[in-house]
Short mmCIF file of C-alpha atoms in Angstrom, two decimals:
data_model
loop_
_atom_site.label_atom_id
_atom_site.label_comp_id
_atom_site.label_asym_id
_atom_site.label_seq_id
_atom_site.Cartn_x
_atom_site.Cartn_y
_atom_site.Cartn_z
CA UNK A 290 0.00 0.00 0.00
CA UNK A 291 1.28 3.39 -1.14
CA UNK A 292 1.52 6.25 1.44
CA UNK A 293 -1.10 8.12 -0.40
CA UNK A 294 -3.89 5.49 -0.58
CA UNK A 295 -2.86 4.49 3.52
CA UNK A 296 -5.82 5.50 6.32
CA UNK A 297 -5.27 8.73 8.18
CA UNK A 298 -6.62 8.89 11.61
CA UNK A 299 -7.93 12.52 12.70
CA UNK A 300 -9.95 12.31 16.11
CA UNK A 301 -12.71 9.89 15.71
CA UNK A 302 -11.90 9.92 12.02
CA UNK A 303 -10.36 7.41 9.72
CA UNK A 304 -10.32 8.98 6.56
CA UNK A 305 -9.88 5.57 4.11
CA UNK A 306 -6.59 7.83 1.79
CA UNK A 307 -4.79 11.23 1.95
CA UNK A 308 -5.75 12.10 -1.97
CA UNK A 309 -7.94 15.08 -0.97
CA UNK A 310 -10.68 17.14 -3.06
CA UNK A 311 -9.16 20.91 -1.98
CA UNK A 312 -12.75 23.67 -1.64
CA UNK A 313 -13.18 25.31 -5.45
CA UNK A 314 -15.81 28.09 -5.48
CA UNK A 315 -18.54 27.22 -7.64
CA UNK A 316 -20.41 30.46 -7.62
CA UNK A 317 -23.69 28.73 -8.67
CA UNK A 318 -25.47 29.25 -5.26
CA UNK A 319 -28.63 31.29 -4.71
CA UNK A 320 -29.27 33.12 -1.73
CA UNK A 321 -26.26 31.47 -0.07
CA UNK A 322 -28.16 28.13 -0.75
CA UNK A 323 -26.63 25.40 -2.65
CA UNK A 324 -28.07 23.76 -5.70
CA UNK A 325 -28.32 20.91 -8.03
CA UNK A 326 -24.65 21.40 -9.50
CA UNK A 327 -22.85 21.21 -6.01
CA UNK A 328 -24.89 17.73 -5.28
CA UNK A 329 -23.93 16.31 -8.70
CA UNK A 330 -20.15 17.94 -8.33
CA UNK A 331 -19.23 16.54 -4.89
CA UNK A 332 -20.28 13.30 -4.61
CA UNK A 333 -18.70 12.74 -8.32
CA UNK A 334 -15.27 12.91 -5.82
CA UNK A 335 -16.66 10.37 -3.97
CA UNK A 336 -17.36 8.34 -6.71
CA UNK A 337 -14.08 8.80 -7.64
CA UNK A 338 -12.09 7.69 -4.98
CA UNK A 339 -11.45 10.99 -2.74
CA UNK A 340 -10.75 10.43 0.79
CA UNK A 341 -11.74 13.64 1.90
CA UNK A 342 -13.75 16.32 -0.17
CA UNK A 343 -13.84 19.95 1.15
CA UNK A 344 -16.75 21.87 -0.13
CA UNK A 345 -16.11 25.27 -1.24
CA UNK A 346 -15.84 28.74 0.64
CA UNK A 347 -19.08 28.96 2.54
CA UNK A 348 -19.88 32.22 4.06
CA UNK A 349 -20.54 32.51 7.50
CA UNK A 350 -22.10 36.00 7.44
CA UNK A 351 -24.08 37.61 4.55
CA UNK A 352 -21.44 40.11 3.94
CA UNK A 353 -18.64 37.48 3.75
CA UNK A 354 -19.49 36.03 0.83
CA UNK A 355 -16.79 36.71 -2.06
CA UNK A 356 -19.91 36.98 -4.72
CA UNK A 357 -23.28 37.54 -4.52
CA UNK A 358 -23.08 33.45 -5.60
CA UNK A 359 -21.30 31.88 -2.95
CA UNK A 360 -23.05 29.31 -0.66
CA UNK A 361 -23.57 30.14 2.86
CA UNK A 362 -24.29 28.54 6.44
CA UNK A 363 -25.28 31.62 8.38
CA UNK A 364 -29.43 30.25 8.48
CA UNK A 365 -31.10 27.10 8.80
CA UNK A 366 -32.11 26.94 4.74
CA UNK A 367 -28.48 26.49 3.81
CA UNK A 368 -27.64 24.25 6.13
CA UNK A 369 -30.57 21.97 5.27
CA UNK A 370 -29.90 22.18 1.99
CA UNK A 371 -26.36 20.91 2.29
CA UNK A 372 -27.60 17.83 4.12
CA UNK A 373 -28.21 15.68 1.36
CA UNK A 374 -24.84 16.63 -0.57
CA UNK A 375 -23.08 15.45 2.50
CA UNK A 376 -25.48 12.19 2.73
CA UNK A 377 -24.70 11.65 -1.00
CA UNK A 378 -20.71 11.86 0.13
CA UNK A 379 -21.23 9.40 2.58
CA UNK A 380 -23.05 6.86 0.50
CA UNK A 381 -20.20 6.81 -1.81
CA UNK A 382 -17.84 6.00 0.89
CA UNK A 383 -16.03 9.64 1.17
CA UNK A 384 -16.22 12.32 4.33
CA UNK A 385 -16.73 15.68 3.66
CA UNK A 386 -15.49 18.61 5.04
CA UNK A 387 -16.74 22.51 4.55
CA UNK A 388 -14.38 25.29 4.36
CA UNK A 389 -15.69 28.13 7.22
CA UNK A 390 -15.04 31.48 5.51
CA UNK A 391 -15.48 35.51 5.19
CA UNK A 392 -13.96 37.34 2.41
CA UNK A 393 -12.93 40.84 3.67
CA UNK A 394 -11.95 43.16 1.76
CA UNK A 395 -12.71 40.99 -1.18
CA UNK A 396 -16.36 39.91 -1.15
CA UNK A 397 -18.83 41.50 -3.37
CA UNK A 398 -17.23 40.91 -6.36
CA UNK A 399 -18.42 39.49 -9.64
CA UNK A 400 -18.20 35.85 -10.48
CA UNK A 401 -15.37 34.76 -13.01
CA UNK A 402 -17.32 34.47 -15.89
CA UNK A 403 -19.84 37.68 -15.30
CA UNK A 404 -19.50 40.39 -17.77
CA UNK A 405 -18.39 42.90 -15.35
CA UNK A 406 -14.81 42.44 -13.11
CA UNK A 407 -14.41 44.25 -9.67
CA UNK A 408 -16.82 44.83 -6.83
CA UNK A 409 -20.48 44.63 -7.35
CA UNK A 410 -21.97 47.69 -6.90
CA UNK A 411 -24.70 48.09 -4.23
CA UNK A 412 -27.60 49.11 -6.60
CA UNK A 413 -26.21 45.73 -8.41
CA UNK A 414 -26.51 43.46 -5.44
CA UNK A 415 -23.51 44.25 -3.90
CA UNK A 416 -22.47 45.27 -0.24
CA UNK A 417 -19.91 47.26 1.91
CA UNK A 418 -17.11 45.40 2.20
CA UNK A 419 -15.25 45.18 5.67
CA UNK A 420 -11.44 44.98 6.33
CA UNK A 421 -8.82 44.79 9.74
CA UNK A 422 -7.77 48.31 7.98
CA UNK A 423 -9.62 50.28 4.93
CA UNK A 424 -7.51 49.73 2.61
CA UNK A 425 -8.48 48.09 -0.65
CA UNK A 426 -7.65 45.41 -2.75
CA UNK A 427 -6.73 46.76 -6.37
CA UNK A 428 -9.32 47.28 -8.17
CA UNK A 429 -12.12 46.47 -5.31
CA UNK A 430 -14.38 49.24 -3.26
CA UNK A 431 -12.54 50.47 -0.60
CA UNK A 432 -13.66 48.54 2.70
CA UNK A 433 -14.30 49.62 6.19
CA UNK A 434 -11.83 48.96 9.11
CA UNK A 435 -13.67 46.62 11.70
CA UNK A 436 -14.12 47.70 15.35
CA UNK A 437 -14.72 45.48 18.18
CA UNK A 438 -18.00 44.61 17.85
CA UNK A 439 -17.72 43.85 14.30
CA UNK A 440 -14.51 41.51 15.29
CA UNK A 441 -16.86 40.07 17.90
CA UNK A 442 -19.92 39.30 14.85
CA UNK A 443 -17.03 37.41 12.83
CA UNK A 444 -16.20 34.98 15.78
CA UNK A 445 -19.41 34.43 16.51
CA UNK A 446 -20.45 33.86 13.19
CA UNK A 447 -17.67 31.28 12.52
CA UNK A 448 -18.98 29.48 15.46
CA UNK A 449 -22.41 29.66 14.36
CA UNK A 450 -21.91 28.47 11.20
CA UNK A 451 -19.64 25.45 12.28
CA UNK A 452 -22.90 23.96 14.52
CA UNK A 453 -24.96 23.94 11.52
CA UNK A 454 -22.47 22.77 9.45
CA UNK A 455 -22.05 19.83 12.30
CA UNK A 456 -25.73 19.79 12.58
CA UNK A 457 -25.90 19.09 8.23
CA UNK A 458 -23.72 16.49 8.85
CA UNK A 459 -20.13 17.32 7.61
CA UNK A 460 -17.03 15.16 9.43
CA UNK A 461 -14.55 17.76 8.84
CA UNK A 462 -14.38 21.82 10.08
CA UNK A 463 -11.64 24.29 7.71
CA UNK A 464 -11.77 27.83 8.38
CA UNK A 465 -10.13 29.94 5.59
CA UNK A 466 -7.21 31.80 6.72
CA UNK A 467 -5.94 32.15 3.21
CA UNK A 468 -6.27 33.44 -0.30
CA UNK A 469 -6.14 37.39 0.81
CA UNK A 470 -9.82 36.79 2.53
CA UNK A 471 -10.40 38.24 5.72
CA UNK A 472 -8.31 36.41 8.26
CA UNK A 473 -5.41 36.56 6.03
CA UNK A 474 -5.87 40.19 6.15
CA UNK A 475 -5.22 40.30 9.34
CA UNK A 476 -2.56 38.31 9.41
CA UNK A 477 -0.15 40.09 6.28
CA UNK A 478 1.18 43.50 7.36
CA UNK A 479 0.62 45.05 4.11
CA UNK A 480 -3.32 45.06 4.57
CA UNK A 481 -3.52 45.35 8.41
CA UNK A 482 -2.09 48.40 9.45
CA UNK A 483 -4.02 48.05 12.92
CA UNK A 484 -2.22 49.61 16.03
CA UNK A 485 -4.63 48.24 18.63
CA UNK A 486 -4.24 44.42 19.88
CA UNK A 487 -5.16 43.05 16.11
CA UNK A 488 -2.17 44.85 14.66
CA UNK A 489 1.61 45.31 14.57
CA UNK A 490 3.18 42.50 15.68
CA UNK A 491 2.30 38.55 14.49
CA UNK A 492 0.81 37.86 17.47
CA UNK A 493 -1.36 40.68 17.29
CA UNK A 494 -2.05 39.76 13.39
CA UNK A 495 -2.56 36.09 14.16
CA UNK A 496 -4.90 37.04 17.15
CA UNK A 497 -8.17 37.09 15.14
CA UNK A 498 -7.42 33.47 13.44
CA UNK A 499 -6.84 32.25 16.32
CA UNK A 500 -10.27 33.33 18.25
CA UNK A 501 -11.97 31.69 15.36
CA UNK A 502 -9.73 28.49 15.63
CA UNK A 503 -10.49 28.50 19.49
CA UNK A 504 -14.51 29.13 19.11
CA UNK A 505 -15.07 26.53 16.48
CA UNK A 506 -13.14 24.14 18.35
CA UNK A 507 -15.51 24.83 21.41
CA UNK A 508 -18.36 24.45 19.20
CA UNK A 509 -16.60 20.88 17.38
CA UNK A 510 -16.36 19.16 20.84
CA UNK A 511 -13.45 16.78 20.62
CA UNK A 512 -14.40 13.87 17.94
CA UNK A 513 -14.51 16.81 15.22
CA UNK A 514 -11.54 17.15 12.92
CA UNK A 515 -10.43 21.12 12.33
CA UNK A 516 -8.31 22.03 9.52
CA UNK A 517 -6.63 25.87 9.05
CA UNK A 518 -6.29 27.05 5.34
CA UNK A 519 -3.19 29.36 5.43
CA UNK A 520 -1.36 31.16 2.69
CA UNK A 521 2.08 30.83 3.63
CA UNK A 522 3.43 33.70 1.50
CA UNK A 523 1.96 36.59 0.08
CA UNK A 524 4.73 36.50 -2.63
CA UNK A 525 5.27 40.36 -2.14
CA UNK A 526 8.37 42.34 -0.43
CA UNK A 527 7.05 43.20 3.22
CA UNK A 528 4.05 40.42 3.87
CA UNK A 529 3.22 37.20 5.42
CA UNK A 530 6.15 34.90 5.23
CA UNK A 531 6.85 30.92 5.46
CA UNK A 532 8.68 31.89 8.92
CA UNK A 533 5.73 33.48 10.14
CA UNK A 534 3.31 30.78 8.82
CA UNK A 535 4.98 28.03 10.54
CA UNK A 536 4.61 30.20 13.67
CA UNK A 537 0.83 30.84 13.11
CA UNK A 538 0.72 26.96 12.26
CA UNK A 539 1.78 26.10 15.48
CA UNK A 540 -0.44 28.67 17.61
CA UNK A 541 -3.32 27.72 15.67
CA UNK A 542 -2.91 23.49 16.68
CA UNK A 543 -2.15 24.47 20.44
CA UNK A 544 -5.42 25.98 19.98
CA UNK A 545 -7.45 23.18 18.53
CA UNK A 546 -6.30 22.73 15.00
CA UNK A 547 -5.48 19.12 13.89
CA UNK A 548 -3.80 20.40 10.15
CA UNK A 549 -2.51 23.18 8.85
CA UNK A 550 -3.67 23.23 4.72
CA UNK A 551 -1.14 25.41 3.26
CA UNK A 552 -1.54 27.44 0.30
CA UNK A 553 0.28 30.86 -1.07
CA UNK A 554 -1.05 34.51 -2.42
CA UNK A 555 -3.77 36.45 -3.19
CA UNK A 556 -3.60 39.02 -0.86
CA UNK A 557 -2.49 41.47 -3.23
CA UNK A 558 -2.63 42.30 -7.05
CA UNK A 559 1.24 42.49 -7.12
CA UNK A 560 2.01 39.58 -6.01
CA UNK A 561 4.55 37.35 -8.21
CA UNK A 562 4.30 33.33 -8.00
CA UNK A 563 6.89 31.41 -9.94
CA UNK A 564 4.05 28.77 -10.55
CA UNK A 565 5.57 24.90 -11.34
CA UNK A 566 4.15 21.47 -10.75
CA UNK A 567 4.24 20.95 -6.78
CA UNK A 568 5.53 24.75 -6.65
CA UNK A 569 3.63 25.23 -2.83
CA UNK A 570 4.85 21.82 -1.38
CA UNK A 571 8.28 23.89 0.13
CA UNK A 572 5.99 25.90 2.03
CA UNK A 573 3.79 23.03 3.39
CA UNK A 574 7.43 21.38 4.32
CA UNK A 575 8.11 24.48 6.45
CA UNK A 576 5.46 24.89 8.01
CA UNK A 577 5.15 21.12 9.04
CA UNK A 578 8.37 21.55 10.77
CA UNK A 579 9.57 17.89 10.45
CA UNK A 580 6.38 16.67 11.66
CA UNK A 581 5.45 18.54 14.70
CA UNK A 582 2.49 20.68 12.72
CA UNK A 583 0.34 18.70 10.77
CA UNK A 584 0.06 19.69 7.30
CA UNK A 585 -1.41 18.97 3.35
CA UNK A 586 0.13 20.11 0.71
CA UNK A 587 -1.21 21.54 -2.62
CA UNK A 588 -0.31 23.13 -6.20
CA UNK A 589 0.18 21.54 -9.20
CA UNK A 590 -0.41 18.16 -7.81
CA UNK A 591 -1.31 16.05 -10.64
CA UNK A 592 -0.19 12.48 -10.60
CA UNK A 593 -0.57 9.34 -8.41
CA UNK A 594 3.30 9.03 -8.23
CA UNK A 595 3.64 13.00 -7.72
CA UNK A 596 2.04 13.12 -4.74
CA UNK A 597 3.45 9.79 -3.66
CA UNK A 598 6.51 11.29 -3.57
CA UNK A 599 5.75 14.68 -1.56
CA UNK A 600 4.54 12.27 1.09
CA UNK A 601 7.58 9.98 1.08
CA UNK A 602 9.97 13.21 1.52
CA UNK A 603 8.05 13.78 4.59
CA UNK A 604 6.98 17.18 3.15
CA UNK A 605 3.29 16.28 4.00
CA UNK A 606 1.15 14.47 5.68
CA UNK A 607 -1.22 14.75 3.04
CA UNK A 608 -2.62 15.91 -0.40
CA UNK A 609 -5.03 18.45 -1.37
CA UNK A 610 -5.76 18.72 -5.11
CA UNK A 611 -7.88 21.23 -7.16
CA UNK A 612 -7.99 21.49 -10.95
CA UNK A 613 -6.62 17.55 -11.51
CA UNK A 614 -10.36 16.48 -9.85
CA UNK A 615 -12.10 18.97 -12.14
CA UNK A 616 -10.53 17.48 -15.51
CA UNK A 617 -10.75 13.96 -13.92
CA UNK A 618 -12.96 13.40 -11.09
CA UNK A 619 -12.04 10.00 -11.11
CA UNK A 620 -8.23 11.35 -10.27
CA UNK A 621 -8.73 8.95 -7.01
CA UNK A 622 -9.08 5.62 -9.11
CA UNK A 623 -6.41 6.22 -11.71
CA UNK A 624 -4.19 7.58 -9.21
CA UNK A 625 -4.21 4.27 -7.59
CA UNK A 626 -4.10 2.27 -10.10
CA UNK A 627 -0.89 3.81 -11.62
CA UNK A 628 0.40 3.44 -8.14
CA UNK A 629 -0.44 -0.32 -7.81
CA UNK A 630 -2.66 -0.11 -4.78
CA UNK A 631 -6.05 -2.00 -4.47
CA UNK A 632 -8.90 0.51 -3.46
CA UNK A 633 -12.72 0.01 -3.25
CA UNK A 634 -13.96 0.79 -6.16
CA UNK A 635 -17.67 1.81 -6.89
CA UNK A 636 -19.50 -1.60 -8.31
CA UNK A 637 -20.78 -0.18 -10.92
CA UNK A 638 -17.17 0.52 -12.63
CA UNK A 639 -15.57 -2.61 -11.51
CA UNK A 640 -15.17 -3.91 -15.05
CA UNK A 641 -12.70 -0.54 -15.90
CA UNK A 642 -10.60 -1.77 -12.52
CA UNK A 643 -8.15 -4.04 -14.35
CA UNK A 644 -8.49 -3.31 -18.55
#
């Protein structure tokens, strides 16, 4: 049995590989609801031999949605209509996580393919965007800074929205620290600029992340995976670093985190990403620390043998993939058979297994 197709225990979890469906924004939701299309493209992963699927950045407030499409968990609609995507995981044999999220700065924006680029106006169905300091993202509205009682509405709307996703039935917890969205915001000094206890140094920065990691964790119990989504560089002169990362990493699993998912970018416009098959699995390596921080790696990830091989260096403990699902959503089965490794298959595609 190859690393990646070997159980990985998480709390009361055994999740049956460590080839991993990473959270893709689908902007098809309505109302913060999901629909048809995510039923019909998650439990395809399962299908095809994911161990884990994360479903996409779900809001936990109105206002933290990145477009006026994004699915949502902050009322009792969305998280009833997520309960039969996650039943229709488990019948295929996968768990499913949900990744926790608020965009910042960078929510009300148009969807990829909309005519229009930017933030949606408010006439439009757009919103005031919030930020640890108002400064925008290029090209966005310019947001408002937060004050305490808005910092207090995020944590509590974390928290909220990880006891209905609990309550829809999803195994795994994420909260998105990442991708220039709002908790990343407060963690890279070039878009907090804070000098009250959310600002200046990385303990300051991280302090916000963290008082979401510790609230959902009170709200997960203790059989309840958690995973942290963290950029690990903003790829820009004078922001978040690996060194810094690994730091954060470690704060955030004294607190209750059981894996650090490590990504890079997108806090700012300027960034510059030499981008190259497994080009993020460095910074998963650092921040694992030779073990002592859980992590997953992702980037680029697009073979059976590839991601054999960031788990063998020890740079991981496991792999998140993206795009490679959405060409193949069968990446699971192939993956294993190029490595050799006998999986459960579903029965209806048992006569593909062999020839």
């Amino acid at each position: 049995m190859s690393l990646l197709f070997s159980p990985l225990p998480l709390r009361s979890l055994v999740l049956r590989n460590r080839l991993w469906v990473s959270p893709m924004c689908m902007y098809s939701a309505v109302d913060g609801v999901p629909q048809e299309w995510h039923h019909t493209h998650l439990a395809q992963f399962a299908s095809g031999g994911a161990g884990l699927i994360i479903a996409e950045a779900t809001a936990v407030l109105p206002e933290g949605r990145i477009s006026p499409r994004d699915t949502g968990l902050w009322n009792d609609a969305q998280r009833d209509a997520w309960a039969p995507i996650v039943a229709a995981v488990h019948a295929r044999g996968a768990h499913i996580g949900v990744q926790l999220a608020h965009a910042g700065r960078k929510a009300s924006t148009w969807w990829p393919w909309a005519p229009e680029q930017g933030s949606v106006p408010v006439s439009e169905g757009g919103w005031p965007t919030v930020a640890p300091s108002a400064i925008a993202f290029e090209g966005f509205a310019e947001p408002a800074a937060l004050d305490a009682a808005g910092i207090a509405a995020v944590v509590e709307g974390f928290a909220s929205a990880a006891r209905r996703a609990l309550d829809a039935g999803f195994d795994v917890l994420e909260i998105h620290g990442a991708h220039g969205y709002l908790l990343h915001e407060f963690l890279s000094p070039l878009s907090n600029h804070r000098d009250d206890a959310y600002g200046g140094s990385l303990e300051n920065r991280a302090r916000l992340l963290l008082e979401v990691t510790e609230a959902v964790r009170a709200v997960a119990g203790e059989d309840v995976p958690l995973f942290v989504r963290i950029s690990a560089t903003d790829h820009a002169p004078g922001g978040f670093a690996a060194e810094e990362a690994a730091q954060v990493g470690e704060w955030a699993v004294a607190r209750g985190a059981d894996l650090i998912d490590v990504s890079s970018g997108g806090l700012v416009a300027h960034q510059r990403i030499d981008v190259h098959p497994g080009y993020q699995v460095p910074l998963a390596a650092a921040v694992r620390r030779g073990g002592r921080i859980p992590s997953s790696a992702v980037g680029l990830l697009t073979s059976g043998a590839q991601a054999e091989s960031v788990l063998a260096e020890g740079a991981a403990d496991a792999i998140f993939a993206g795009r490679e699902w959405l060409r193949d959503p069968h990446f699971g089965l192939r993956a294993a058979h190029e490595l050799g490794d006998v999986i459960a298959w579903p029965d209806q595609y048992l006569r593909a297994r062999w020839r």
